[in-house]
Short mmCIF file of C-alpha atoms in Angstrom, two decimals:
data_model
loop_
_atom_site.label_atom_id
_atom_site.label_comp_id
_atom_site.label_asym_id
_atom_site.label_seq_id
_atom_site.Cartn_x
_atom_site.Cartn_y
_atom_site.Cartn_z
CA MET C 1 166.08 85.45 115.03
CA GLN C 2 163.29 87.99 115.26
CA HIS C 3 164.33 91.49 114.15
CA ASP C 4 161.54 93.92 113.69
CA GLU C 5 163.59 96.71 111.99
CA VAL C 6 165.04 94.45 109.29
CA ILE C 7 161.56 93.11 108.54
CA TRP C 8 160.06 96.51 108.26
CA GLN C 9 162.84 97.77 105.94
CA VAL C 10 162.34 94.82 103.67
CA ILE C 11 158.52 95.19 103.60
CA ARG C 12 158.46 98.97 103.21
CA HIS C 13 161.06 99.52 100.58
CA LYS C 14 161.07 96.25 98.62
CA HIS C 15 157.83 94.29 98.55
CA CYS C 16 154.79 93.50 100.67
CA SER C 17 151.85 91.44 99.39
CA PHE C 18 149.39 93.29 101.86
CA MET C 19 150.40 96.86 100.78
CA SER C 20 147.79 98.78 98.72
CA LYS C 21 148.86 102.18 97.29
CA ILE C 22 146.01 104.60 96.22
CA SER C 23 145.83 108.32 95.54
CA THR C 24 144.77 109.11 99.23
CA GLY C 25 147.50 107.11 100.84
CA ILE C 26 149.06 103.65 101.50
CA PHE C 27 146.82 101.02 103.17
CA CYS C 28 147.30 97.49 104.57
CA ARG C 29 145.04 94.53 103.62
CA ASN C 30 146.17 92.29 106.43
CA PRO C 31 143.28 91.21 108.73
CA TYR C 32 145.35 91.56 111.91
CA ASN C 33 146.13 95.26 111.19
CA VAL C 34 144.57 97.55 113.92
CA THR C 35 144.21 100.69 111.97
CA GLY C 36 144.39 99.51 108.32
CA ILE C 37 147.23 101.96 107.58
CA CYS C 38 150.61 100.83 106.50
CA ASN C 39 153.16 102.41 108.91
CA ARG C 40 155.73 101.13 111.47
CA SER C 41 153.70 101.07 114.54
CA SER C 42 150.52 99.41 112.86
CA CYS C 43 152.27 96.74 110.89
CA PRO C 44 151.54 93.26 112.36
CA LEU C 45 154.53 91.64 110.66
CA ALA C 46 157.23 94.17 111.74
CA ASN C 47 156.11 94.11 115.48
CA SER C 48 156.94 91.06 117.58
CA ARG C 49 154.55 92.36 120.32
CA TYR C 50 151.14 93.04 118.75
CA ALA C 51 147.44 92.95 119.61
CA THR C 52 144.20 93.51 117.67
CA ILE C 53 140.53 92.72 117.64
CA ARG C 54 138.68 90.47 115.11
CA ASP C 55 135.04 89.64 114.43
CA HIS C 56 133.78 86.07 114.01
CA ASP C 57 130.06 85.93 113.16
CA GLY C 58 129.16 88.87 115.46
CA VAL C 59 131.54 87.84 118.28
CA PHE C 60 134.59 89.99 119.03
CA TYR C 61 137.90 88.37 120.00
CA LEU C 62 141.04 89.92 121.34
CA TYR C 63 144.19 88.61 119.59
CA MET C 64 147.63 88.97 121.21
CA LYS C 65 151.09 88.12 119.82
CA THR C 66 154.31 87.90 121.93
CA ILE C 67 157.94 87.32 121.01
CA GLU C 68 158.10 84.17 123.14
CA ARG C 69 155.83 82.25 120.70
CA ALA C 70 157.54 83.57 117.42
CA HIS C 71 159.12 80.15 116.92
CA LYS C 72 155.64 78.49 116.99
CA PRO C 73 153.53 79.83 113.98
CA ASN C 74 150.65 77.56 114.98
CA ASP C 75 150.44 79.05 118.47
CA LEU C 76 151.54 82.51 117.49
CA TRP C 77 148.33 84.42 118.45
CA GLU C 78 146.54 84.12 121.74
CA ARG C 79 142.71 84.65 121.51
CA VAL C 80 140.41 85.96 124.20
CA LYS C 81 136.61 86.23 123.79
CA LEU C 82 135.15 89.68 124.65
CA PRO C 83 131.73 90.09 126.26
CA ARG C 84 128.85 91.59 124.34
CA ASN C 85 128.61 94.52 126.73
CA TYR C 86 130.85 97.39 125.56
CA GLU C 87 131.97 98.43 129.06
CA LYS C 88 132.81 94.95 130.23
CA ALA C 89 134.77 94.42 126.98
CA LEU C 90 136.80 97.55 127.73
CA GLU C 91 137.54 96.23 131.13
CA VAL C 92 138.87 92.83 129.75
CA ILE C 93 141.01 94.64 127.28
CA GLY C 94 142.55 96.81 130.12
CA LYS C 95 143.09 93.71 132.23
CA HIS C 96 144.96 91.75 129.50
CA LEU C 97 146.96 94.73 128.21
CA MET C 98 147.89 96.31 131.51
CA TYR C 99 151.68 96.49 130.75
CA TRP C 100 151.46 97.00 126.99
CA PRO C 101 152.22 100.34 125.22
CA LYS C 102 149.55 102.91 125.74
CA LEU C 103 149.32 103.93 122.16
CA LEU C 104 148.56 100.35 121.08
CA VAL C 105 145.97 99.94 123.81
CA HIS C 106 144.26 103.15 122.72
CA LYS C 107 144.19 102.05 119.07
CA ILE C 108 142.67 98.66 120.15
CA LYS C 109 139.96 100.43 122.16
CA GLN C 110 139.20 102.69 119.16
CA ARG C 111 138.85 99.63 117.06
CA LEU C 112 136.38 98.06 119.52
CA THR C 113 134.29 101.24 119.56
CA LYS C 114 134.07 101.33 115.75
CA MET C 115 133.26 97.65 115.49
CA THR C 116 130.54 98.06 118.14
CA GLN C 117 128.92 100.87 116.29
CA MET C 118 129.05 98.91 113.09
CA ARG C 119 127.28 95.87 114.73
CA ILE C 120 124.55 98.16 116.00
CA ARG C 121 124.04 99.57 112.58
CA MET C 122 123.98 96.22 111.00
CA ARG C 123 121.23 94.99 113.29
CA LYS C 124 119.10 98.04 112.53
CA LEU C 125 119.46 97.43 108.79
CA ALA C 126 118.68 93.85 109.20
CA LEU C 127 115.29 94.76 110.68
CA LYS C 128 114.37 96.93 107.72
CA THR C 129 113.13 95.53 104.46
CA ARG C 130 115.45 96.17 101.66
CA GLU C 131 115.29 95.56 97.95
CA LYS C 132 117.33 92.66 96.68
CA ILE C 133 119.09 93.35 93.50
CA MET C 134 119.17 90.38 91.10
CA THR C 135 120.46 90.12 87.52
CA THR C 136 118.71 88.30 84.77
CA PRO C 137 120.29 87.07 81.63
CA ARG C 138 119.68 88.66 78.29
CA LYS C 139 118.08 85.60 76.68
CA GLU C 140 115.55 85.25 79.42
CA LYS C 141 114.60 89.01 79.04
CA LYS C 142 114.09 88.56 75.30
CA ARG C 143 111.98 85.49 75.80
CA GLU C 144 109.73 87.19 78.39
CA ALA C 145 109.29 90.19 76.10
CA ARG C 146 108.21 87.91 73.23
CA ARG C 147 105.72 86.15 75.52
CA GLU C 148 104.28 89.44 76.68
CA GLU C 149 103.68 90.62 73.07
CA LYS C 150 101.96 87.44 72.14
CA ALA C 151 99.80 87.61 75.31
CA GLU C 152 98.79 91.13 74.53
CA LYS C 153 97.78 90.19 70.99
CA ALA C 154 95.74 87.27 72.12
CA ALA C 155 94.03 89.23 74.94
CA VAL C 156 92.90 92.09 72.53
CA LEU C 157 93.12 94.57 75.42
CA ASP C 158 91.78 97.61 73.46
CA LYS C 159 88.47 95.85 72.49
CA THR C 160 87.97 94.35 75.88
CA ILE C 161 88.55 97.65 77.67
CA GLU C 162 86.29 99.39 75.18
CA LYS C 163 83.45 96.86 75.87
CA GLU C 164 83.86 97.06 79.62
CA LEU C 165 83.82 100.96 79.51
CA LEU C 166 80.63 100.91 77.39
CA ALA C 167 78.93 98.45 79.63
CA ARG C 168 79.76 100.52 82.62
CA LEU C 169 78.47 103.68 80.76
CA GLU C 170 75.21 102.00 79.93
CA ASN C 171 74.73 100.72 83.55
CA GLY C 172 75.11 104.34 84.80
CA ILE C 173 78.31 103.95 86.78
CA TYR C 174 79.82 107.06 85.30
CA ASP C 175 77.84 110.27 86.14
CA GLY C 176 79.10 113.20 84.33
CA ILE C 177 80.63 114.40 81.05
CA TYR C 178 83.87 112.92 79.83
CA ASN C 179 86.08 113.92 76.92
CA LEU C 180 85.86 111.00 74.56
CA PRO C 181 87.30 110.71 71.02
CA PHE C 182 84.82 112.23 68.44
CA ASN C 183 85.25 109.24 66.09
CA LYS C 184 84.33 106.78 68.79
CA PHE C 185 81.30 108.88 69.76
CA ILE C 186 80.05 108.94 66.20
CA GLU C 187 80.50 105.18 65.96
CA THR C 188 78.54 104.54 69.12
CA LEU C 189 75.65 106.85 67.89
CA ASP C 190 75.57 105.10 64.55
CA THR C 191 75.27 101.64 66.18
CA ASP C 192 72.59 102.84 68.56
CA GLU C 193 70.56 104.24 65.61
CA LEU C 194 70.92 100.94 63.68
CA GLN C 195 69.78 98.95 66.66
CA ALA C 196 66.78 101.26 67.16
CA GLU C 197 65.77 100.95 63.47
CA ASP C 198 66.15 97.21 63.61
CA GLU C 199 63.94 97.09 66.70
CA ASN C 200 61.28 99.37 65.03
CA GLU C 201 61.29 97.15 61.95
CA GLU C 202 60.75 94.05 63.99
CA VAL C 203 57.86 95.63 65.95
CA CYS C 204 56.20 96.84 62.68
CA LEU C 205 56.55 93.43 61.08
CA MET C 206 55.07 91.69 64.17
CA GLU C 207 52.07 94.11 64.20
CA HIS C 208 51.44 93.55 60.46
CA VAL C 209 51.56 89.77 60.92
CA VAL C 210 49.15 90.00 63.89
CA LEU C 211 46.75 92.17 61.89
CA CYS C 212 46.88 89.74 58.94
CA ILE C 213 46.12 86.74 61.20
CA ILE C 214 43.17 88.59 62.91
CA GLN C 215 41.80 89.65 59.43
CA ALA C 216 42.02 86.19 58.12
CA PHE C 217 40.31 84.72 61.20
CA CYS C 218 37.45 87.21 60.91
CA ILE C 219 36.94 86.48 57.18
CA PHE C 220 36.94 82.85 57.92
CA LEU C 221 34.11 83.28 60.56
CA PHE C 222 32.10 86.02 58.84
CA PRO C 223 32.89 85.96 55.12
CA THR C 224 30.08 88.50 54.17
CA ASP C 225 30.96 91.18 56.77
CA ASN C 226 33.76 93.53 56.81
CA TYR C 227 35.08 94.35 60.33
CA PHE C 228 37.70 96.79 59.48
CA GLY C 229 35.42 99.84 58.44
CA ASN C 230 36.25 99.54 54.77
CA LYS C 231 32.69 99.33 53.18
CA GLN C 232 32.54 97.93 49.62
CA GLU C 233 31.54 100.72 47.23
CA SER C 234 28.71 99.90 44.86
CA GLU C 235 29.64 99.85 41.18
CA VAL C 236 28.25 103.00 39.32
CA GLU C 237 26.39 102.35 36.07
CA TYR C 238 25.38 104.93 33.51
CA VAL C 239 22.12 104.29 31.45
CA GLU C 240 20.89 106.22 28.48
CA GLY C 241 17.64 108.11 28.97
CA ASN C 242 14.98 109.82 26.85
CA PHE C 243 14.83 113.06 28.71
CA GLU C 244 15.84 115.13 25.69
CA LEU C 245 12.70 114.21 23.69
CA GLU C 246 10.64 114.95 26.77
CA GLU C 247 12.17 118.36 27.01
CA GLU C 248 11.42 119.02 23.31
CA ASP C 249 7.80 117.93 23.68
CA ASP C 250 7.36 120.15 26.72
CA ILE C 251 8.67 123.10 24.78
CA GLU C 252 6.23 122.55 21.90
CA ASP C 253 3.28 122.17 24.21
CA MET C 254 3.96 125.23 26.06
CA GLY C 255 3.94 127.16 22.77
CA MET C 256 7.39 128.57 23.03
CA LYS C 257 8.31 128.23 19.40
CA ASN C 258 8.50 132.00 18.95
CA TYR C 259 10.64 132.48 22.16
CA HIS C 260 12.92 135.50 21.65
CA ILE C 261 16.16 135.99 23.57
CA SER C 262 18.92 138.53 23.31
CA ASN C 263 22.44 138.05 22.03
CA ASP C 264 24.02 137.58 25.51
CA GLU C 265 21.44 134.97 26.44
CA VAL C 266 22.05 133.17 23.24
CA ALA C 267 25.81 132.92 24.04
CA ASP C 268 25.08 131.60 27.46
CA ASP C 269 22.67 129.06 26.01
CA ASP C 270 25.37 128.04 23.59
CA ASP C 271 27.85 127.34 26.43
CA GLU C 272 25.29 125.28 28.40
CA GLU C 273 24.45 123.41 25.29
CA GLU C 274 28.13 122.53 24.66
CA GLU C 275 28.42 121.34 28.27
CA VAL C 276 25.33 119.19 27.87
CA ASN C 277 26.59 117.75 24.72
CA ALA C 278 30.00 116.80 26.36
CA VAL C 279 28.24 115.03 29.18
CA LYS C 280 26.03 113.16 26.71
CA VAL C 281 29.15 112.05 24.77
CA ARG C 282 30.79 110.70 27.90
CA ARG C 283 27.61 108.86 28.88
CA ARG C 284 27.29 107.41 25.43
CA SER C 285 30.95 106.24 25.51
CA LYS C 286 30.21 104.53 28.89
CA SER C 287 27.16 102.95 27.62
CA GLU C 288 29.00 101.66 24.47
CA LYS C 289 31.52 100.07 26.76
CA ASP C 290 28.77 98.50 28.78
CA GLU C 291 26.80 97.46 25.67
CA PRO C 292 29.16 97.18 22.75
CA GLY C 293 26.58 95.47 20.36
CA LYS C 294 23.76 98.14 20.74
CA LYS C 295 23.48 100.88 18.06
CA LEU C 296 23.42 104.51 19.00
CA LYS C 297 20.28 106.61 18.40
CA LYS C 298 20.46 109.74 16.38
CA LYS C 299 20.66 112.80 18.46
CA PRO C 300 17.61 115.10 18.04
CA ARG C 301 18.46 118.60 16.98
CA ILE C 302 17.03 121.68 18.61
CA HIS C 303 16.26 124.66 16.46
CA VAL C 304 16.52 128.15 18.08
CA GLU C 305 15.17 131.19 16.34
CA VAL C 306 16.97 134.51 16.90
CA GLU C 307 15.09 137.64 15.99
CA HIS C 308 16.95 141.04 15.72
CA GLU C 309 15.54 144.39 16.47
CA ASN C 310 14.76 145.33 12.91
CA GLY C 311 12.84 142.02 12.50
CA ALA C 312 14.09 141.53 8.95
CA GLU C 313 16.57 138.71 9.50
CA ARG C 314 16.06 135.58 11.35
#
């Protein structure tokens, strides 16, 4: 009924659902295989007497199969729980497989060693924090990107950052020289100058208003006095006088009709006479403006006699 050689020939040369052929070799995907390699000694189907170790949620079990239970597929495998201690587990395996083939016992112990090392490594990795890789759908990525763009536009990050930096610079948080863009530096200087000019204009306007109020108040209290040091200048009036006739009379009285002068002195007297005449004309124009209805008097003429050296011509 159970013939291992026939089963192996059929599995090896015809078809086996657990066989996996790759470039490095031929492997077996059966969970009861001890080594994971597809060969005659490791095949769990072609051996009526077989044993292996399996893991159930961190607990190791020793599985054993005998030919006496081949007709009972439900009771085909006998299971024995192994202790967590590695040495005690080896003792249990040696006790239950005392009369089994030595090669199979050696492979089972090797499998126990590998599985124990793997369990220790899994515990260490569980204690470490590891990144969990999660996939996100493409539609969700696009939606989040659109929301980020809208949020950046609404926040106006550039202007807010600029205001915050300028506020910190004014408060004196940054001590030192920094390489700032030249255009921004000029803009800040222009804004500072405009603010200073506005402040100066406001101060001048306030001072002017205060002075006007004080002046009005002083004029209201003392209308005749001037308290700002600006004295009112008296109006200048020009009045015509008769000093020319008096000069002529004095000359006649003193007997200076035959007064002789030289040519240079005559020229000087002519210049002085012209200047006096110009002053008189200006005074007459002023007096005419002051008294437009009054007639002007005729100007008296002064006769000057010039005597040359020979005395012939006068």
